[in-house]
mmCIF file of C-alpha atoms in Angstrom:
data_model
loop_
_atom_site.group_PDB
_atom_site.id
_atom_site.type_symbol
_atom_site.label_atom_id
_atom_site.label_comp_id
_atom_site.label_asym_id
_atom_site.label_seq_id
_atom_site.Cartn_x
_atom_site.Cartn_y
_atom_site.Cartn_z
ATOM 1 C CA MET A 217 -3.320 38.757 -15.182
ATOM 2 C CA GLU A 218 -6.421 40.890 -14.727
ATOM 3 C CA VAL A 219 -5.413 41.619 -11.144
ATOM 4 C CA ARG A 220 -2.064 42.379 -12.191
ATOM 5 C CA ARG A 221 -3.281 44.837 -14.858
ATOM 6 C CA SER A 222 -5.542 46.570 -12.204
ATOM 7 C CA PHE A 223 -2.497 46.915 -9.850
ATOM 8 C CA GLU A 224 -0.320 48.555 -12.531
ATOM 9 C CA THR A 225 -3.122 50.801 -13.375
ATOM 10 C CA GLN A 226 -3.383 51.861 -9.567
ATOM 11 C CA LEU A 227 0.472 52.250 -9.342
ATOM 12 C CA ASN A 228 0.776 54.262 -12.500
ATOM 13 C CA ASN A 229 -2.119 56.503 -11.004
ATOM 14 C CA LEU A 230 -0.247 56.817 -7.871
ATOM 15 C CA GLN A 231 2.758 58.026 -9.362
ATOM 16 C CA GLU A 232 0.749 60.461 -11.688
ATOM 17 C CA ASN A 233 -0.655 61.905 -8.154
ATOM 18 C CA LEU A 234 2.780 62.284 -6.869
ATOM 19 C CA VAL A 235 3.817 64.459 -9.826
ATOM 20 C CA GLU A 236 0.479 66.486 -9.569
ATOM 21 C CA MET A 237 1.154 67.360 -6.009
ATOM 22 C CA GLY A 238 4.840 68.183 -6.731
ATOM 23 C CA ARG A 239 3.650 70.532 -9.413
ATOM 24 C CA PHE A 240 0.920 72.043 -7.142
ATOM 25 C CA VAL A 241 3.316 72.947 -4.260
ATOM 26 C CA ARG A 242 5.925 74.185 -6.906
ATOM 27 C CA ARG A 243 3.282 76.673 -8.026
ATOM 28 C CA MET A 244 2.661 77.548 -4.277
ATOM 29 C CA LEU A 245 6.293 78.458 -3.793
ATOM 30 C CA GLN A 246 6.402 80.511 -7.174
ATOM 31 C CA ARG A 247 3.447 82.290 -6.127
ATOM 32 C CA ALA A 248 4.602 82.772 -2.434
ATOM 33 C CA MET A 249 7.916 84.226 -3.736
ATOM 34 C CA LYS A 250 6.050 86.468 -6.186
ATOM 35 C CA SER A 251 3.796 87.933 -3.571
ATOM 36 C CA LEU A 252 7.051 88.576 -1.366
ATOM 37 C CA ILE A 253 8.954 90.359 -4.016
ATOM 38 C CA GLU A 254 5.915 92.270 -5.392
ATOM 39 C CA GLN A 255 4.423 92.763 -1.775
ATOM 40 C CA ASP A 256 1.115 91.277 -3.027
ATOM 41 C CA ILE A 257 -1.211 90.531 -0.064
ATOM 42 C CA ALA A 258 -3.961 88.982 -2.024
ATOM 43 C CA LEU A 259 -1.608 86.537 -3.813
ATOM 44 C CA ALA A 260 -0.061 85.629 -0.425
ATOM 45 C CA GLN A 261 -3.196 84.982 1.019
ATOM 46 C CA GLU A 262 -4.192 82.577 -1.791
ATOM 47 C CA VAL A 263 -1.046 80.740 -1.065
ATOM 48 C CA VAL A 264 -1.879 80.574 2.548
ATOM 49 C CA ALA A 265 -5.416 78.952 1.669
ATOM 50 C CA ASP A 266 -3.820 76.464 -0.766
ATOM 51 C CA ASP A 267 -2.132 74.691 2.079
ATOM 52 C CA ASP A 268 -5.491 72.911 2.882
ATOM 53 C CA VAL A 269 -5.241 71.764 -0.792
ATOM 54 C CA ALA A 270 -1.616 70.452 -0.540
ATOM 55 C CA ASP A 271 -2.595 68.652 2.801
ATOM 56 C CA ALA A 272 -5.570 66.984 1.330
ATOM 57 C CA MET A 273 -3.365 65.612 -1.488
ATOM 58 C CA ASP A 274 -0.875 64.284 0.951
ATOM 59 C CA ILE A 275 -3.623 62.306 2.894
ATOM 60 C CA ASN A 276 -5.214 61.115 0.015
ATOM 61 C CA ILE A 277 -2.084 59.692 -1.926
ATOM 62 C CA GLU A 278 -1.102 58.235 1.525
ATOM 63 C CA THR A 279 -4.298 56.221 1.786
ATOM 64 C CA LYS A 280 -4.030 55.005 -1.824
ATOM 65 C CA CYS A 281 -0.377 53.804 -0.896
ATOM 66 C CA MET A 282 -1.594 51.917 2.205
ATOM 67 C CA ARG A 283 -4.544 50.341 0.252
ATOM 68 C CA LEU A 284 -2.174 49.241 -2.330
ATOM 69 C CA ILE A 285 0.060 47.629 0.147
ATOM 70 C CA ALA A 286 -2.683 45.899 2.099
ATOM 71 C CA LEU A 287 -4.771 44.579 -0.732
ATOM 72 C CA GLN A 288 -2.207 43.797 -3.571
ATOM 73 C CA GLN A 289 0.933 42.424 -1.865
ATOM 74 C CA PRO A 290 3.237 44.198 -4.182
ATOM 75 C CA MET A 291 6.608 42.724 -5.345
ATOM 76 C CA ALA A 292 9.822 44.275 -4.105
ATOM 77 C CA SER A 293 10.428 46.715 -7.006
ATOM 78 C CA ASP A 294 6.743 47.844 -6.787
ATOM 79 C CA LEU A 295 6.960 48.013 -3.065
ATOM 80 C CA ARG A 296 9.947 50.414 -3.473
ATOM 81 C CA VAL A 297 7.838 52.657 -5.801
ATOM 82 C CA ILE A 298 5.091 52.842 -3.193
ATOM 83 C CA GLY A 299 7.508 53.551 -0.471
ATOM 84 C CA THR A 300 9.171 56.249 -2.539
ATOM 85 C CA VAL A 301 5.847 57.888 -3.083
ATOM 86 C CA MET A 302 4.940 57.832 0.628
ATOM 87 C CA LYS A 303 8.255 59.538 1.652
ATOM 88 C CA ALA A 304 8.133 61.906 -1.254
ATOM 89 C CA ILE A 305 4.675 63.375 -0.416
ATOM 90 C CA ALA A 306 5.996 63.961 3.039
ATOM 91 C CA ASP A 307 8.651 66.140 1.616
ATOM 92 C CA LEU A 308 6.333 67.713 -0.842
ATOM 93 C CA GLU A 309 3.929 68.741 1.926
ATOM 94 C CA ARG A 310 6.777 70.439 3.882
ATOM 95 C CA ILE A 311 7.541 72.353 0.860
ATOM 96 C CA GLY A 312 3.906 73.600 0.702
ATOM 97 C CA ASP A 313 4.282 74.403 4.450
ATOM 98 C CA TYR A 314 7.610 76.661 3.699
ATOM 99 C CA SER A 315 5.615 78.224 0.750
ATOM 100 C CA VAL A 316 2.791 79.231 3.241
ATOM 101 C CA ASP A 317 5.603 80.608 5.573
ATOM 102 C CA ILE A 318 6.985 82.791 2.987
ATOM 103 C CA ALA A 319 3.531 83.949 2.042
ATOM 104 C CA LYS A 320 3.074 85.098 5.709
ATOM 105 C CA THR A 321 6.259 86.737 5.794
ATOM 106 C CA ALA A 322 5.153 88.721 2.510
ATOM 107 C CA ILE A 323 1.817 89.660 4.405
ATOM 108 C CA ARG A 324 3.900 90.836 7.618
ATOM 109 C CA LEU A 325 6.247 93.027 5.401
ATOM 110 C CA SER A 326 3.558 94.181 2.949
ATOM 111 C CA GLY A 327 3.672 97.662 4.379
ATOM 112 C CA GLU A 328 7.463 98.230 4.432
ATOM 113 C CA LYS A 329 9.858 99.675 2.032
ATOM 114 C CA TYR A 330 12.573 96.888 1.671
ATOM 115 C CA PHE A 331 15.999 98.257 2.447
ATOM 116 C CA LYS A 332 17.738 96.220 -0.410
ATOM 117 C CA PRO A 333 16.654 94.192 -3.386
ATOM 118 C CA LEU A 334 15.890 90.461 -2.606
ATOM 119 C CA GLU A 335 18.582 89.248 -5.291
ATOM 120 C CA ILE A 336 20.039 86.429 -3.548
ATOM 121 C CA ILE A 337 16.626 85.299 -2.158
ATOM 122 C CA SER A 338 15.281 85.266 -5.746
ATOM 123 C CA GLN A 339 18.396 83.534 -6.879
ATOM 124 C CA MET A 340 17.950 80.938 -4.218
ATOM 125 C CA ALA A 341 14.193 80.591 -5.385
ATOM 126 C CA GLN A 342 14.994 80.089 -8.866
ATOM 127 C CA ILE A 343 17.403 77.165 -8.107
ATOM 128 C CA VAL A 344 14.907 75.520 -5.701
ATOM 129 C CA ASP A 345 12.132 75.782 -8.409
ATOM 130 C CA ARG A 346 14.516 74.167 -10.999
ATOM 131 C CA MET A 347 15.301 71.353 -8.442
ATOM 132 C CA ILE A 348 11.721 70.488 -7.903
ATOM 133 C CA GLU A 349 10.997 70.337 -11.617
ATOM 134 C CA GLU A 350 14.358 68.065 -12.172
ATOM 135 C CA ALA A 351 13.312 65.999 -9.199
ATOM 136 C CA LEU A 352 9.900 65.298 -10.640
ATOM 137 C CA LYS A 353 11.291 64.565 -13.943
ATOM 138 C CA SER A 354 13.896 62.227 -12.497
ATOM 139 C CA PHE A 355 10.886 60.254 -10.876
ATOM 140 C CA LEU A 356 8.899 59.777 -13.885
ATOM 141 C CA GLU A 357 11.855 59.086 -16.166
ATOM 142 C CA ARG A 358 13.744 56.988 -13.572
ATOM 143 C CA ASP A 359 16.590 59.302 -14.441
ATOM 144 C CA LEU A 360 19.501 58.696 -11.828
ATOM 145 C CA GLU A 361 21.934 61.350 -13.414
ATOM 146 C CA LEU A 362 19.269 64.071 -13.110
ATOM 147 C CA ALA A 363 18.598 62.858 -9.528
ATOM 148 C CA GLN A 364 22.224 63.252 -8.864
ATOM 149 C CA LYS A 365 22.044 66.845 -10.503
ATOM 150 C CA VAL A 366 19.292 67.760 -7.824
ATOM 151 C CA CYS A 367 21.518 66.756 -5.005
ATOM 152 C CA ASP A 368 24.596 68.579 -6.437
ATOM 153 C CA GLU A 369 22.471 71.702 -6.815
ATOM 154 C CA ASP A 370 21.877 71.749 -3.198
ATOM 155 C CA ASP A 371 25.465 72.995 -2.641
ATOM 156 C CA GLU A 372 24.513 76.191 -4.579
ATOM 157 C CA ILE A 373 21.753 76.784 -2.154
ATOM 158 C CA ASP A 374 24.008 76.448 0.796
ATOM 159 C CA HIS A 375 26.377 78.655 -0.589
ATOM 160 C CA LEU A 376 24.034 81.377 -1.308
ATOM 161 C CA TYR A 377 22.298 80.920 2.146
ATOM 162 C CA LYS A 378 25.720 81.318 3.962
ATOM 163 C CA ASN A 379 26.490 84.773 1.825
ATOM 164 C CA LEU A 380 23.274 86.013 2.501
ATOM 165 C CA PHE A 381 23.329 85.220 6.253
ATOM 166 C CA ASP A 382 26.878 87.064 6.578
ATOM 167 C CA GLU A 383 25.487 90.018 4.434
ATOM 168 C CA LEU A 384 22.267 90.426 6.483
ATOM 169 C CA LEU A 385 24.142 90.074 9.773
ATOM 170 C CA GLU A 386 26.632 92.887 8.960
ATOM 171 C CA TYR A 387 23.579 95.125 8.005
ATOM 172 C CA MET A 388 22.071 94.540 11.520
ATOM 173 C CA ARG A 389 25.347 95.198 13.258
ATOM 174 C CA ASN A 390 25.682 98.519 11.541
ATOM 175 C CA ASP A 391 21.947 99.618 11.594
ATOM 176 C CA PRO A 392 19.562 98.271 14.327
ATOM 177 C CA ASN A 393 16.609 99.714 12.546
ATOM 178 C CA LEU A 394 17.076 97.160 9.940
ATOM 179 C CA ILE A 395 17.110 94.086 12.312
ATOM 180 C CA TYR A 396 13.224 93.580 12.033
ATOM 181 C CA GLN A 397 13.216 93.316 8.198
ATOM 182 C CA ALA A 398 16.539 91.553 7.877
ATOM 183 C CA THR A 399 15.465 88.905 10.421
ATOM 184 C CA TYR A 400 12.427 87.943 7.995
ATOM 185 C CA PHE A 401 14.735 87.851 5.153
ATOM 186 C CA LEU A 402 16.775 85.342 6.832
ATOM 187 C CA PHE A 403 13.605 83.530 7.697
ATOM 188 C CA VAL A 404 12.811 83.261 4.026
ATOM 189 C CA ALA A 405 16.290 82.112 3.053
ATOM 190 C CA ARG A 406 16.145 79.464 5.482
ATOM 191 C CA TYR A 407 12.643 78.379 4.359
ATOM 192 C CA LEU A 408 14.317 77.980 0.764
ATOM 193 C CA GLU A 409 17.320 76.268 2.095
ATOM 194 C CA ARG A 410 15.123 73.707 3.808
ATOM 195 C CA CYS A 411 12.789 73.248 0.768
ATOM 196 C CA ALA A 412 15.898 72.345 -1.221
ATOM 197 C CA ASP A 413 16.904 69.655 1.447
ATOM 198 C CA HIS A 414 13.649 68.299 1.151
ATOM 199 C CA ILE A 415 14.023 67.997 -2.680
ATOM 200 C CA VAL A 416 17.190 66.196 -2.267
ATOM 201 C CA ASN A 417 15.334 63.731 -0.233
ATOM 202 C CA VAL A 418 12.954 63.105 -3.122
ATOM 203 C CA ALA A 419 15.961 62.641 -5.311
ATOM 204 C CA GLU A 420 17.560 60.279 -3.027
ATOM 205 C CA ARG A 421 14.351 58.333 -2.891
ATOM 206 C CA VAL A 422 14.428 58.058 -6.746
ATOM 207 C CA HIS A 423 17.753 56.648 -6.629
ATOM 208 C CA TYR A 424 16.577 53.894 -4.027
ATOM 209 C CA MET A 425 13.476 53.009 -6.038
ATOM 210 C CA VAL A 426 15.449 52.534 -9.253
ATOM 211 C CA THR A 427 18.592 50.604 -7.573
ATOM 212 C CA GLY A 428 17.467 49.172 -4.365
ATOM 213 C CA GLN A 429 20.302 51.538 -2.516
ATOM 214 C CA LEU A 430 19.561 54.240 -0.111
ATOM 215 C CA LEU A 431 22.272 56.660 -0.724
ATOM 216 C CA GLN A 432 22.872 60.275 0.617
ATOM 217 C CA LEU A 433 23.598 61.835 -2.602
ATOM 218 C CA ALA A 434 24.626 65.475 -1.438
ATOM 219 C CA PRO A 435 28.272 65.810 -1.887
ATOM 220 C CA SER A 436 28.629 66.958 1.552
ATOM 221 C CA HIS A 437 27.379 63.842 3.187
ATOM 222 C CA ARG A 438 27.563 60.739 1.225
ATOM 223 C CA SER A 439 27.211 57.150 2.625
ATOM 224 C CA THR A 440 25.589 53.928 1.345
ATOM 225 C CA ILE A 441 22.868 51.629 3.015
ATOM 226 C CA GLU A 442 22.113 48.756 0.725
ATOM 227 C CA GLU A 443 18.740 47.200 0.812
#
């Protein structure tokens, strides 16, 4: 019994570490977007520096996962939790990377007056921020409905990305002087779209952790792979 209690303590700690990392990369993304909108170079540089912290968290959690698997011989349900954590931290680490990319874009564009407000990009960032919060909550509470909501919200991101792509393409056609800045705006929108995809991956792993079924929950590409 003592061994089992020790294992459960370590497993709970592992899950807390995942949520901590999720909240950290969420703050990275929030600050990256703030640096872009407000053209704040100092804040952008802080986000770039935080990438090392996110990477260290990723490695630390992965090491703990491997140690639990090697030393504790977890049961199937526990193994799904550990597997979910290992998959999720990889997705969270990528969100941290995209946050750094946005911050670097903010640095590149810091000396320029934006030719248009970043309304759609800001809207995308707000949805992605909400998706991260919901994905972490669904993990903690084993909430499958919330995990599905996260995946459904990905359609909003795809729709906004397409609209912005078409809009910026039209700007570039009409005025070649806008190509440089518009291209970077497209990059940022693409980074946000990819962040949303990684959050969907986390939500899908939550479903797998709870049910043993690995589903593609996004409305556009659903399929079922049973354990």
